[in-house]
Amino acid sequence: MTVHGREKTPGPLRLSVPLEAGRGAGRYAVLLALCALCYSNSLHGEFVHDDVWAISNNPDVRPGSSLQNIFTNDFWGKRMADNTSHKSYRPLCILTFKLNILLGGMTPLYFHVVNVCLHCAVTCLLMHTCDRCVFDDPRLAFLTALLFAVHPIHTEAVSGIVGRADVLACMLFLLAFLSYVRSVGVCGSGSADSLPSTVSVWALGASLLLGTCAMLVKETGITVFGVCVLYDALVRSLTFHLSVLRSRHLSGSKMKDLLRISVPFLKRACAVSLYVAVIMSFRLWLMGGSMPLFSEQDNPASFSPHLLTRFLTYCYLLAFNAWLLLSPAVLCYDWQVGSIPLVESLWDMRNVAALLLGVVMVALCLHCVMSLQRLENREVLLGVLFLVFPFIPASNLFFRVGFVVAERVLYMPSMGYCILVAHGLGRLCSVVGRWGTTALTVSTLLLLLLFSWKTVQQNDIWLSREALFRSGIQTLPHNAKVHYNYANFLKDRGRHQEAIHHYKTALRLYPRHASAMNNLGTLTRHPEDAEHYYRTALDTNPQHNRALFNLGNLLNCSACCSIGLCVCVCVCVCVRGCHIIDTALLYSSLSLWQKADWKNICLTHR
């Protein structure tokens, strides 16, 4: 049987995957049941962490808001042109949140149900993709999907509601890839002696549309176009090129013939490249030609003045992300502010991990080259493409990102990891004999059970703000950001003494945390101490509007009334109009005649 130019033959593999007799629909049913079981305990979680800002506090998702705002604002509801915008343009993901609210209100349950259903769909699509384009043995495609279904690295993307951007983008990524594969014929389909031609312009157009939708769900979706073109070049077209080169001694005229028969692929590659250039230009235009502004605590390595430190740290972070895929034992919702110290020296032992990753990747690339020359073993190439390309936007390679490590961004790259693991197990089973195969099968079952247990355990952490923030304290006690987040939660719950303790811990770990200083000032009983914290916060970050407002309010309530009024005027000038709650607080601290003046001041500086 031939599937898009690749003959599916029984391989030498003897991997005894459970439910071997369950074929077709049975395997899909097993995958759906496994996904549902692993994530059933996440359904009753509340809005936590970024969910609050992207959904609860986002005016764009409310039923009465204009649809136009979704396509002009960023993921968090700010105008894309705003210099404080995160520049994350994901309108299709916001549309799904809005639809969730229209159908089920603000009940978190329905948001979680959609996320779990999307994860089920991605898992099934991955098996279909592997069965069709990667493996000859359908059992390995099934094993790949099993690993993907239960991998603990996915808990942030599936159990955290804003992780829907990663899950939905992954689904559209796979659909775009499958559409592209469908659009390309088999060798000789255009003529008796040519590269695969475009047999369906509609399928190619659908691939471009689905890839664009993936990008409008999350930016990493655009990487599918690179995967498609390289798959076409290295797996479909290069195979034919190599067979021609082996069968002919090419003269100058023969080289012209080779170029001529390459026209179908070159047309596709040029069309896709031109399309990507257009949508990338549109994306940059939306950003106003500027990149998002991040702070040092978001991505410390990118702010290092030393090129060597940046290079070594970025290399180590690549190895660290690879380790999270291999051994997801330590997981945390936030890896910022001191979680991973900078690599500042060549003698740092962590460089060994980066070097080892480099050796492995070079070995995989060499294996891919040798496999192409033998016209066999495309599994490693597809695994590397699916692993590397979706991670490129998060690698700091082309631009600064707003995080050190984010587990949710590994959702798509984990597809490549699962493909490589399944392929490796299959190759091992073909050489170790019967008893070795049995041992590998048992080990694989234990790994799946261990991953499932870890996933269920991680889901419990994402059920509530308190559980999530407390887990951060337990997992990364040296991370200032998790102490700050937990202190904010305690402050909201009225547990002020505990909040003060964690704010002070955050400042001990990261003395330049301006927001922690400001919040600590609001909890301090003594005005002198509060003023000290506000002024220190402003020394650290002169643009911290909250600290500026709090300082003005404090001075206004003290003997320095005129100074406080001047400081509050500065706040209005900085933010171009007070926020409603800030204005209410301000009016309460000023006399009636000052209230009238404040209205004029705010209107003047809008």
XYZ file of C-alpha atoms in Angstrom:
606
model
C 0.000 0.000 0.000
C 1.376 3.423 -0.945
C 0.633 6.499 1.104
C 1.709 9.694 -0.665
C 4.688 8.138 -2.313
C 5.821 6.151 0.681
C 5.252 2.415 0.663
C 4.103 1.106 4.000
C 5.827 -2.185 4.583
C 5.889 -4.372 7.652
C 8.935 -3.297 9.615
C 11.259 -5.444 11.667
C 9.723 -4.041 14.843
C 8.236 -6.289 17.489
C 7.126 -3.793 20.131
C 4.342 -5.344 22.209
C 2.174 -2.283 22.813
C -0.918 -2.942 24.992
C -4.172 -3.434 23.185
C -2.317 -4.649 20.091
C -5.553 -6.083 18.699
C -7.292 -2.737 19.037
C -6.924 -1.153 15.620
C -8.370 1.938 14.015
C -11.256 3.280 16.050
C -10.224 1.195 19.043
C -6.891 2.988 19.338
C -8.569 6.373 19.053
C -11.000 5.334 21.784
C -8.112 4.345 24.046
C -6.440 7.712 23.479
C -9.642 9.636 24.201
C -10.260 7.655 27.374
C -6.679 8.109 28.559
C -6.750 11.883 28.001
C -10.102 12.166 29.775
C -8.899 10.122 32.750
C -5.651 12.037 33.155
C -7.326 15.449 33.059
C -10.692 14.710 34.677
C -9.504 16.170 37.990
C -8.673 19.488 36.301
C -12.283 20.214 35.310
C -13.258 21.805 38.628
C -10.369 24.241 38.763
C -10.921 27.977 39.118
C -9.422 30.872 37.192
C -5.779 31.017 38.280
C -2.687 33.062 37.512
C -2.864 34.450 33.938
C -6.497 33.287 33.551
C -7.530 36.205 35.746
C -5.931 38.778 33.436
C -6.798 37.137 30.121
C -10.410 36.260 30.990
C -11.796 37.670 34.240
C -10.244 41.136 33.869
C -10.211 41.279 30.068
C -12.994 43.543 28.718
C -12.669 42.054 25.222
C -14.152 38.693 26.246
C -17.291 40.120 27.842
C -20.571 39.584 25.972
C -21.244 43.280 25.403
C -17.799 44.169 24.067
C -17.132 44.950 20.420
C -15.679 42.244 18.207
C -13.505 44.892 16.604
C -11.573 45.294 19.848
C -10.513 41.648 19.699
C -8.719 42.312 16.409
C -7.090 45.561 17.532
C -6.062 44.633 21.085
C -3.517 42.190 22.421
C -4.184 38.977 24.338
C -4.641 40.885 27.596
C -7.021 43.559 26.287
C -4.526 46.376 25.721
C -4.239 48.280 22.461
C -1.493 46.841 20.271
C -0.194 50.369 19.696
C 0.222 50.919 23.442
C 3.892 50.948 24.417
C 3.019 48.841 27.479
C 1.316 46.171 25.353
C 2.658 42.640 25.521
C 2.275 42.544 21.683
C 0.797 39.042 21.890
C -1.789 39.127 19.096
C -4.104 36.106 19.497
C -7.601 37.170 18.409
C -8.870 33.681 17.543
C -8.028 32.404 21.020
C -9.837 35.376 22.573
C -12.822 34.571 20.345
C -12.996 31.087 21.860
C -13.011 32.623 25.354
C -15.796 34.978 24.309
C -17.789 32.074 22.854
C -17.263 30.145 26.097
C -18.783 33.016 28.064
C -21.708 33.423 25.657
C -22.614 29.736 25.953
C -21.736 28.965 29.566
C -21.079 32.233 31.342
C -18.006 32.765 33.493
C -18.134 29.245 34.933
C -14.555 27.868 34.783
C -15.845 24.303 34.288
C -16.818 24.912 30.662
C -13.454 26.502 29.889
C -11.683 23.427 31.268
C -13.954 21.064 29.320
C -13.007 22.806 26.068
C -9.297 22.592 26.916
C -9.476 18.866 27.642
C -11.462 18.230 24.449
C -8.858 20.130 22.434
C -6.067 18.060 23.999
C -7.960 14.895 23.043
C -8.277 16.169 19.472
C -4.569 17.024 19.246
C -3.596 13.587 20.562
C -5.739 11.814 17.963
C -4.473 14.098 15.193
C -0.897 13.341 16.190
C -1.468 9.600 15.868
C -3.120 10.126 12.478
C -0.192 12.294 11.329
C 2.402 9.773 12.507
C 0.533 6.872 10.931
C 0.268 8.698 7.632
C 3.577 10.535 7.313
C 6.098 9.231 9.855
C 5.960 5.536 10.760
C 5.462 2.403 8.710
C 4.329 0.550 11.832
C 1.001 1.910 13.177
C 1.918 0.626 16.633
C 4.659 3.240 16.859
C 2.206 5.960 15.866
C -0.042 4.738 18.688
C 2.850 4.739 21.156
C 3.762 8.293 20.135
C 0.216 9.445 20.849
C 0.147 7.584 24.185
C 3.292 9.390 25.331
C 1.880 12.708 24.178
C -1.466 12.133 25.900
C 0.022 11.675 29.370
C 3.197 13.786 29.316
C 3.222 15.969 32.470
C 4.755 18.935 30.640
C 1.291 19.541 29.160
C -0.457 20.282 32.448
C 0.120 24.036 32.269
C -1.235 24.184 28.716
C -4.277 21.979 29.390
C -5.146 22.696 33.035
C -4.334 26.394 32.791
C -7.114 27.970 30.737
C -4.898 30.474 28.908
C -2.876 27.457 27.770
C -5.663 26.951 25.243
C -3.615 29.155 22.927
C -0.893 26.484 22.786
C -3.283 23.530 22.486
C -5.496 25.078 19.797
C -2.476 26.350 17.862
C -1.038 22.815 17.950
C -4.254 21.368 16.544
C -4.266 23.887 13.687
C -0.538 23.220 13.184
C -1.208 19.527 12.552
C -4.200 20.238 10.315
C -2.119 22.667 8.239
C 0.660 20.082 7.914
C -1.762 17.344 6.848
C -3.363 19.663 4.291
C 0.048 20.468 2.847
C 0.915 16.770 2.596
C -2.389 16.160 0.819
C -1.635 18.933 -1.667
C 1.631 17.290 -2.761
C 1.452 14.336 -5.119
C 3.763 11.361 -5.400
C 6.924 11.372 -7.478
C 6.072 11.394 -11.142
C 2.497 12.546 -10.566
C 3.018 15.651 -12.702
C 4.890 13.879 -15.495
C 6.792 10.675 -15.999
C 10.007 12.237 -14.772
C 9.397 15.045 -12.293
C 9.270 15.972 -8.654
C 5.940 15.685 -6.838
C 3.532 18.210 -8.294
C 0.798 20.163 -6.526
C -2.191 17.890 -7.033
C -4.645 20.043 -5.078
C -4.419 23.819 -5.024
C -7.383 23.807 -2.638
C -5.491 21.669 -0.139
C -2.473 23.968 -0.412
C -4.723 26.984 0.141
C -6.317 25.247 3.122
C -2.844 24.646 4.552
C -1.998 28.339 4.240
C -5.312 29.315 5.834
C -4.949 26.853 8.719
C -1.366 27.946 9.325
C -2.506 31.566 9.466
C -5.236 30.625 11.938
C -2.622 28.836 14.043
C -0.567 32.041 14.076
C -3.653 34.064 15.092
C -4.172 31.672 18.007
C -0.527 31.836 19.090
C 2.548 33.174 17.347
C 4.354 29.809 17.325
C 1.760 28.511 14.871
C 3.573 30.182 11.986
C 6.428 27.677 12.301
C 4.266 25.076 10.557
C 5.191 26.647 7.218
C 8.873 25.956 7.834
C 8.079 22.360 8.756
C 5.968 21.917 5.611
C 8.578 23.299 3.208
C 11.439 21.319 4.758
C 9.338 18.155 4.782
C 8.610 18.737 1.103
C 12.272 19.427 0.317
C 13.988 16.786 2.434
C 11.486 13.946 2.513
C 9.467 14.178 -0.692
C 11.607 15.974 -3.276
C 15.174 15.196 -2.175
C 14.440 11.486 -2.338
C 13.718 11.853 -6.025
C 16.775 14.080 -6.535
C 19.072 11.476 -4.993
C 17.638 8.671 -7.097
C 18.243 10.750 -10.227
C 21.793 11.604 -9.186
C 22.583 7.932 -8.601
C 21.187 6.767 -11.928
C 22.786 9.408 -14.164
C 26.111 11.081 -14.747
C 24.855 14.635 -14.996
C 26.366 16.965 -17.577
C 25.489 20.641 -17.909
C 22.337 19.803 -19.866
C 21.398 17.172 -17.315
C 21.726 19.751 -14.561
C 19.299 21.931 -16.485
C 16.950 18.968 -16.663
C 17.277 18.505 -12.913
C 16.426 22.161 -12.388
C 13.482 21.843 -14.753
C 11.987 18.881 -12.946
C 12.406 20.772 -9.660
C 9.953 23.444 -10.798
C 6.886 21.968 -8.977
C 8.653 22.075 -5.628
C 10.204 25.489 -6.275
C 6.783 26.928 -7.095
C 5.337 25.630 -3.829
C 8.303 26.808 -1.789
C 8.225 30.283 -3.330
C 4.460 30.577 -2.853
C 4.686 29.591 0.814
C 7.709 31.835 1.437
C 6.008 34.836 -0.164
C 2.858 34.222 1.842
C 4.837 33.984 5.086
C 6.616 37.252 4.255
C 3.245 38.965 3.761
C 1.686 37.779 7.021
C 4.886 38.490 8.948
C 4.858 42.042 7.574
C 1.250 42.372 8.681
C 2.181 41.093 12.133
C 5.025 43.593 12.456
C 2.719 46.379 11.274
C 0.264 45.485 14.039
C 3.079 45.806 16.557
C 3.800 49.311 15.346
C 7.272 48.289 14.279
C 8.395 47.844 17.885
C 9.035 44.812 20.030
C 7.360 44.345 23.429
C 9.097 45.841 26.435
C 10.161 43.345 29.093
C 11.840 43.876 32.431
C 15.037 42.288 33.686
C 13.113 40.000 36.018
C 11.206 38.573 33.022
C 14.331 37.444 31.179
C 17.545 38.270 33.086
C 19.927 36.753 30.527
C 18.739 39.056 27.746
C 19.655 42.097 29.876
C 23.180 40.921 30.628
C 25.788 43.298 29.160
C 28.150 40.385 28.484
C 27.748 38.497 25.213
C 29.365 35.368 26.665
C 26.877 35.281 29.552
C 23.933 35.611 27.188
C 25.259 32.908 24.868
C 26.084 30.408 27.618
C 22.793 30.993 29.438
C 20.726 30.627 26.281
C 22.533 27.375 25.452
C 21.927 26.053 28.943
C 18.245 27.007 28.762
C 17.934 24.893 25.615
C 19.370 21.945 27.531
C 17.102 22.711 30.485
C 13.998 22.628 28.269
C 15.162 19.361 26.727
C 15.581 17.935 30.234
C 12.018 18.952 31.141
C 10.819 16.822 28.230
C 13.012 13.898 29.239
C 12.386 14.091 32.981
C 9.439 16.305 33.998
C 10.008 15.657 37.701
C 10.308 19.306 38.802
C 7.622 21.535 37.304
C 6.617 25.061 38.267
C 4.182 27.634 36.930
C 6.858 30.371 36.916
C 10.611 30.101 36.335
C 11.523 33.786 36.564
C 13.594 35.890 38.971
C 16.408 33.695 40.239
C 14.992 30.267 39.403
C 17.852 29.591 36.992
C 21.022 31.619 37.728
C 22.939 33.046 34.774
C 25.807 31.014 33.334
C 28.638 33.542 33.506
C 31.738 31.380 33.118
C 33.052 28.757 30.747
C 33.929 26.692 33.816
C 30.327 26.475 35.007
C 29.435 22.770 35.147
C 26.066 23.475 33.552
C 27.886 24.023 30.262
C 28.323 20.239 30.133
C 24.559 19.870 29.729
C 24.520 22.399 26.888
C 27.481 20.666 25.235
C 25.805 17.274 25.557
C 22.640 18.621 23.932
C 24.726 20.033 21.090
C 26.398 16.665 20.530
C 23.030 14.884 20.491
C 21.515 17.359 18.029
C 24.540 17.142 15.718
C 24.337 13.338 15.848
C 20.634 13.457 14.992
C 21.296 15.800 12.070
C 24.077 13.555 10.741
C 21.761 10.577 11.073
C 19.146 12.462 9.059
C 21.665 13.216 6.294
C 22.842 9.599 6.116
C 19.270 8.338 6.142
C 18.351 10.580 3.229
C 21.312 9.284 1.248
C 20.052 5.736 1.863
C 16.485 6.842 1.062
C 15.251 5.467 4.385
C 14.491 6.265 8.018
C 12.622 9.560 7.765
C 11.274 9.213 11.333
C 14.241 11.005 12.905
C 13.999 13.879 10.440
C 10.289 14.393 11.123
C 10.920 14.127 14.856
C 13.643 16.780 14.719
C 11.479 19.096 12.591
C 8.541 18.812 14.994
C 10.862 19.262 17.988
C 12.980 22.194 16.829
C 10.811 24.435 14.662
C 7.930 25.114 17.091
C 10.467 26.022 19.781
C 12.380 28.589 17.712
C 10.166 31.578 18.718
C 10.828 30.812 22.409
C 14.578 30.302 22.025
C 15.720 33.973 22.211
C 17.405 33.299 18.872
C 15.726 36.101 16.916
C 14.180 38.297 19.598
C 13.862 38.681 23.351
C 11.058 36.710 24.984
C 9.265 37.551 28.214
C 10.174 34.452 30.211
C 13.098 32.283 31.228
C 11.363 28.914 30.932
C 7.676 28.364 30.188
C 6.371 24.807 30.261
C 3.375 25.660 28.067
C 5.605 26.511 25.080
C 6.868 22.906 25.093
C 3.412 21.607 24.169
C 4.115 21.649 20.421
C 7.805 20.641 20.553
C 6.857 17.635 22.684
C 5.347 16.078 19.548
C 8.849 15.731 18.117
C 10.141 14.366 21.412
C 7.440 11.675 21.472
C 8.180 10.729 17.848
C 11.892 10.332 18.604
C 11.248 8.270 21.743
C 8.836 5.955 19.936
C 11.277 5.544 17.048
C 14.131 4.811 19.448
C 12.110 2.185 21.306
C 11.148 0.587 18.023
C 14.752 0.371 16.876
C 15.825 -1.082 20.223
C 13.128 -3.730 20.047
C 14.381 -4.786 16.638
C 17.852 -5.622 17.979
C 17.474 -6.807 21.587
C 15.583 -10.034 21.012
C 12.493 -11.442 22.671
C 13.455 -10.938 26.321
C 14.803 -7.484 25.640
C 11.567 -6.557 23.897
C 9.584 -7.753 26.901
C 11.747 -5.666 29.229
C 11.325 -2.593 27.025
C 7.567 -3.112 26.863
C 7.310 -3.313 30.652
C 9.541 -0.247 31.006
C 7.367 1.672 28.540
C 4.229 0.730 30.468
C 5.832 1.893 33.712
C 6.861 5.157 32.069
C 3.299 5.756 30.857
C 1.939 5.025 34.335
C 4.505 7.329 35.942
C 3.717 10.140 33.493
C -0.013 9.668 34.095
C 0.439 9.840 37.874
C 2.562 12.985 37.599
C -0.009 14.607 35.296
C -2.866 13.923 37.717
C -0.741 15.267 40.567
C 0.092 18.448 38.635
C -3.572 18.995 37.792
C -4.351 19.276 41.513
C -1.868 22.133 41.734
C -3.761 24.094 39.058
C -7.144 23.791 40.814
C -6.880 27.033 42.805
C -4.756 30.139 43.184
C -3.675 29.120 46.666
C -2.625 25.610 45.605
C -0.742 26.963 42.594
C 1.090 29.729 44.429
C 1.904 27.504 47.400
C 3.335 24.878 45.062
C 5.657 27.512 43.620
C 6.992 28.252 47.113
C 7.595 24.552 47.727
C 9.168 23.827 44.335
C 11.318 26.930 43.852
C 11.800 28.614 47.248
C 14.639 30.694 45.758
C 12.304 32.249 43.158
C 11.333 35.801 44.171
C 8.373 35.872 41.777
C 6.553 32.958 43.411
C 6.941 34.588 46.837
C 5.562 37.826 45.402
C 2.566 36.061 43.840
C 1.812 34.145 47.026
C 2.078 37.360 49.050
C -0.454 39.013 46.717
C -2.838 36.124 47.302
C -2.390 36.357 51.081
C -2.919 40.120 50.932
C -6.200 39.626 49.043
C -7.296 37.135 51.710
C -6.511 39.546 54.552
C -3.603 37.468 55.892
C -1.379 40.520 56.114
C 1.379 39.249 58.395
C 2.026 36.237 56.171
C 1.913 38.503 53.132
C 4.505 40.829 54.664
C 6.788 37.853 55.320
C 6.663 36.711 51.687
C 7.050 40.249 50.321
C 10.194 40.615 52.424
C 11.409 37.207 51.225
C 10.885 38.308 47.626
C 12.895 41.471 48.299
C 15.659 39.486 49.976
C 15.929 37.289 46.886
C 15.502 40.151 44.411
C 16.096 43.561 46.067
C 15.009 45.499 42.949
C 11.440 44.177 42.924
C 9.596 47.515 42.809
C 6.092 46.028 42.966
C 6.959 44.066 46.112
C 8.228 47.276 47.724
C 5.051 49.121 46.766
C 2.740 46.390 48.063
C 4.761 46.076 51.244
C 4.274 49.795 51.761
C 0.497 49.408 51.564
C 0.609 46.866 54.412
C 2.961 48.813 56.667
C 1.284 50.498 59.619
C 3.871 53.233 60.113
C 3.695 56.095 57.568
C 7.462 56.623 57.719
C 8.141 53.016 56.709
C 5.491 53.154 53.987
C 7.034 56.319 52.542
C 10.442 54.637 52.561
C 9.110 51.645 50.593
C 7.316 53.872 48.063
C 10.374 56.034 47.501
C 12.626 52.976 47.180
C 10.215 51.482 44.641
C 10.347 54.724 42.640
C 14.135 54.813 42.841
C 14.136 51.311 41.358
C 11.447 52.015 38.760
C 10.584 55.701 38.233
C 7.677 54.673 35.961
C 5.903 52.684 38.677
C 2.559 54.535 38.664
C 1.087 52.671 41.631
C 3.996 53.567 43.882
C 3.831 57.166 42.676
C 0.118 57.349 43.395
C 0.466 55.694 46.809
C 3.258 58.085 47.753
C 1.151 61.057 46.686
C -1.836 59.782 48.613
C 0.314 59.211 51.716
C 1.852 62.675 51.560
C -1.546 64.244 50.930
C -2.896 62.659 54.110
C 0.094 63.930 56.061
C 1.292 67.451 56.711
C 2.809 67.623 53.215
C -0.556 68.165 51.489
C 0.773 70.342 48.668
C 3.589 67.900 47.927
C 1.087 65.047 47.807
C -1.095 66.959 45.376
C 1.887 67.605 43.100
C 2.859 63.944 43.157
C -0.696 62.911 42.290
C -0.715 65.401 39.406
C 2.450 63.688 38.143
C 0.595 60.387 38.195
C -2.152 61.823 36.011
C 0.404 63.207 33.580
C 2.205 59.828 33.430
C -0.834 57.637 32.889
C -2.907 60.230 30.957
C -6.008 59.902 33.034
C -6.639 58.161 36.324
C -8.067 54.708 36.510
C -11.582 54.734 38.006
C -10.576 53.112 41.262
C -7.528 55.351 41.627
C -9.648 58.434 40.993
C -12.149 57.348 43.634
C -9.369 56.869 46.166
C -7.888 60.201 45.227
C -11.191 62.079 45.605
C -11.637 60.551 49.029
C -8.297 61.964 50.137
C -8.811 65.467 48.695
C -11.212 68.216 49.656
C -14.190 69.138 47.450
C -12.503 72.118 45.812
C -9.516 69.940 44.983
C -11.896 67.441 43.365
C -13.014 70.029 40.839
C -9.398 70.892 40.058
C -8.586 67.208 39.607
C -11.307 66.864 36.961
C -9.773 69.713 34.990
C -6.269 68.299 35.364
C -7.307 64.831 34.162
C -9.159 66.268 31.171
C -6.209 68.475 30.283
C -3.735 65.596 30.199
C -5.842 63.007 28.376
